[in-house]
């Protein structure tokens, strides 16, 4: 298996942040973005990869390693913001907030995908970036662990939807629970399965 590396970062100079988001597709919960900067790109953390390719246990171990050696910021766009704007604009907002939370003067921002936020730094959109750039892959891990923890907290308030397991995604179990119990303030009202349930 090929792992992300610092090739993209090393082609640029200065302080470079990798940015990725988690939670664009779920029917419930916020979208979370993370921005990660490895000040010392000689730092090697074995196993960093796109968060979707890692087990929850592996993500947790890597998360702890990443936050111990890298600078990071977290940004969130709430369900209310997703409902008010749309998921794309809310995602960009969460990315921008992650960069603000990072609180570093940056030279470049590497963003996974092709829909970067408008920010004051030079931005490079990298399709499949979480498979190519260590900084972006690390951001995907930090964002995923952060969002999973948040969904666990929401699960404790609404266990009937089993968000601990499905993380708010539209699984059959989640859709059945919506049919039985209706929706909560944490559901995205402008997503089709939810808007049909209203």
Coordinates of C-alpha atoms in Angstrom, one line a residue:
X1 CA 0.0 0.0 0.0
X2 CA 1.3 3.4 -0.9
X3 CA 1.0 6.0 1.9
X4 CA 0.8 9.8 1.7
X5 CA 4.1 11.6 2.0
X6 CA 5.5 15.2 2.0
X7 CA 6.3 15.3 -1.8
X8 CA 3.7 18.0 -2.4
X9 CA 4.7 20.0 0.7
X10 CA 8.4 19.8 -0.2
X11 CA 7.7 21.2 -3.7
X12 CA 6.6 24.4 -1.9
X13 CA 8.4 26.5 0.7
X14 CA 7.4 27.9 4.0
X15 CA 4.7 26.9 6.4
X16 CA 2.1 24.7 4.7
X17 CA -1.2 23.5 6.2
X18 CA -3.2 20.5 5.0
X19 CA -6.9 20.8 5.3
X20 CA -9.7 18.2 5.1
X21 CA -13.3 17.8 6.2
X22 CA -15.4 15.0 7.5
X23 CA -19.2 14.8 7.5
X24 CA -20.5 16.1 4.3
X25 CA -22.8 13.2 3.6
X26 CA -24.5 12.4 7.0
X27 CA -28.1 13.2 7.7
X28 CA -27.3 14.4 11.2
X29 CA -24.5 16.3 13.0
X30 CA -22.1 19.1 11.9
X31 CA -19.4 19.1 9.3
X32 CA -15.9 19.2 10.8
X33 CA -12.7 20.3 9.2
X34 CA -9.1 20.2 10.5
X35 CA -6.0 22.0 9.4
X36 CA -2.6 20.4 10.3
X37 CA 0.9 21.8 9.9
X38 CA 4.0 19.8 10.4
X39 CA 6.6 22.4 11.2
X40 CA 9.3 19.8 11.0
X41 CA 8.6 17.7 7.9
X42 CA 11.3 15.3 8.9
X43 CA 8.8 14.0 11.5
X44 CA 7.7 10.5 10.5
X45 CA 4.5 9.0 11.9
X46 CA 4.1 5.5 10.5
X47 CA 0.7 4.7 9.2
X48 CA -0.8 8.1 8.4
X49 CA -3.3 7.6 5.6
X50 CA -6.7 8.8 4.5
X51 CA -8.9 8.4 7.6
X52 CA -11.5 6.3 5.6
X53 CA -8.8 3.6 5.2
X54 CA -8.1 3.2 8.9
X55 CA -9.8 1.4 11.7
X56 CA -11.2 3.5 14.5
X57 CA -8.5 2.2 16.9
X58 CA -5.7 3.0 14.4
X59 CA -7.2 6.5 13.8
X60 CA -7.2 7.1 17.6
X61 CA -3.6 6.1 18.0
X62 CA -2.5 8.3 15.0
X63 CA -4.6 11.2 16.2
X64 CA -2.7 11.3 19.5
X65 CA 0.6 11.1 17.7
X66 CA -0.4 13.9 15.3
X67 CA -1.5 16.3 17.9
X68 CA 1.6 15.7 19.9
X69 CA 4.0 16.8 17.1
X70 CA 2.0 19.0 14.8
X71 CA 0.1 22.3 15.0
X72 CA -3.6 21.8 14.3
X73 CA -6.9 23.7 14.2
X74 CA -10.5 22.5 14.2
X75 CA -13.4 24.2 12.5
X76 CA -17.1 23.3 12.6
X77 CA -20.2 24.3 10.7
X78 CA -23.4 23.6 12.6
X79 CA -26.5 21.8 11.4
X80 CA -28.2 25.3 11.6
X81 CA -25.6 26.6 9.1
X82 CA -25.9 23.6 6.9
X83 CA -29.7 24.2 6.8
X84 CA -29.3 27.9 6.2
X85 CA -26.7 27.7 3.4
X86 CA -26.0 24.4 1.8
X87 CA -23.5 21.6 2.6
X88 CA -20.8 23.0 0.2
X89 CA -20.8 26.5 1.7
X90 CA -21.0 25.1 5.2
X91 CA -18.0 22.8 4.4
X92 CA -16.0 25.8 3.2
X93 CA -16.9 27.7 6.3
X94 CA -15.7 24.9 8.5
X95 CA -12.4 24.8 6.6
X96 CA -11.9 28.5 7.0
X97 CA -12.6 28.2 10.7
X98 CA -10.1 25.4 11.0
X99 CA -7.4 27.6 9.5
X100 CA -8.4 30.5 11.8
X101 CA -8.2 28.2 14.8
X102 CA -4.8 27.0 13.6
X103 CA -3.6 30.6 14.3
X104 CA -0.4 30.5 12.2
X105 CA 1.0 32.6 9.5
X106 CA 0.9 30.3 6.5
X107 CA 2.6 30.3 3.1
X108 CA 0.3 27.7 1.4
X109 CA -2.8 25.8 2.2
X110 CA -3.3 22.3 0.6
X111 CA -7.0 21.4 0.5
X112 CA -8.4 18.0 -0.3
X113 CA -10.8 18.1 -3.2
X114 CA -11.6 20.8 -5.7
X115 CA -13.8 23.2 -3.7
X116 CA -11.4 25.2 -1.5
X117 CA -12.5 28.0 0.8
X118 CA -11.7 31.6 0.1
X119 CA -8.9 32.5 2.5
X120 CA -6.1 35.0 2.5
X121 CA -3.4 32.4 1.9
X122 CA -2.3 30.8 -1.4
X123 CA -4.5 27.7 -1.8
X124 CA -3.8 24.5 -3.8
X125 CA -6.7 22.1 -4.3
X126 CA -5.5 18.5 -4.4
X127 CA -8.0 16.0 -5.7
X128 CA -7.5 12.8 -3.7
X129 CA -5.2 14.8 -1.5
X130 CA -5.8 12.6 1.6
X131 CA -4.0 9.8 -0.3
X132 CA -1.1 12.0 -1.5
X133 CA -0.3 14.5 1.2
X134 CA 0.7 13.7 4.7
X135 CA -0.6 17.0 6.0
X136 CA -4.0 16.5 4.4
X137 CA -4.2 12.8 5.5
X138 CA -3.3 14.0 9.1
X139 CA -6.1 16.6 8.8
X140 CA -8.5 13.9 7.7
X141 CA -7.6 11.8 10.8
X142 CA -7.9 14.8 13.2
X143 CA -11.3 15.8 11.7
X144 CA -12.7 12.3 11.8
X145 CA -11.7 11.5 15.4
X146 CA -13.1 14.9 16.5
X147 CA -16.4 14.4 14.7
X148 CA -16.8 10.8 15.9
X149 CA -16.3 11.9 19.5
X150 CA -19.0 14.6 18.9
X151 CA -21.4 12.0 17.5
X152 CA -20.8 9.9 20.5
X153 CA -21.9 12.8 22.7
X154 CA -25.0 13.3 20.6
X155 CA -25.7 9.5 20.7
X156 CA -25.7 9.7 24.5
X157 CA -28.6 12.3 24.2
X158 CA -30.4 10.4 21.5
X159 CA -29.4 6.7 21.6
X160 CA -32.4 5.6 19.5
X161 CA -30.6 6.7 16.3
X162 CA -27.4 4.8 17.2
X163 CA -25.2 7.6 16.1
X164 CA -22.4 6.0 18.0
X165 CA -22.3 3.4 15.2
X166 CA -23.6 5.2 12.1
X167 CA -22.1 8.6 12.8
X168 CA -25.3 10.3 11.5
X169 CA -25.1 8.6 8.0
X170 CA -28.3 7.5 6.3
X171 CA -28.0 3.8 7.2
X172 CA -31.1 1.6 7.1
X173 CA -31.1 1.6 10.9
X174 CA -30.9 5.4 11.1
X175 CA -33.7 5.8 8.5
X176 CA -35.9 3.3 10.4
X177 CA -35.3 5.3 13.6
X178 CA -36.3 8.5 11.8
X179 CA -39.5 6.8 10.7
X180 CA -40.2 5.7 14.3
X181 CA -39.1 8.7 16.3
X182 CA -39.1 11.6 13.9
X183 CA -36.2 14.0 13.6
X184 CA -34.1 16.0 16.1
X185 CA -32.5 19.4 16.1
X186 CA -29.3 17.6 15.0
X187 CA -30.8 16.4 11.7
X188 CA -30.2 18.3 8.4
X189 CA -33.6 19.5 7.3
X190 CA -32.4 20.3 3.7
X191 CA -31.2 16.7 3.1
X192 CA -33.7 14.8 1.0
X193 CA -34.5 11.9 3.5
X194 CA -35.1 14.4 6.2
X195 CA -37.1 16.9 4.2
X196 CA -39.3 14.0 3.1
X197 CA -39.9 13.1 6.8
X198 CA -41.0 16.6 7.7

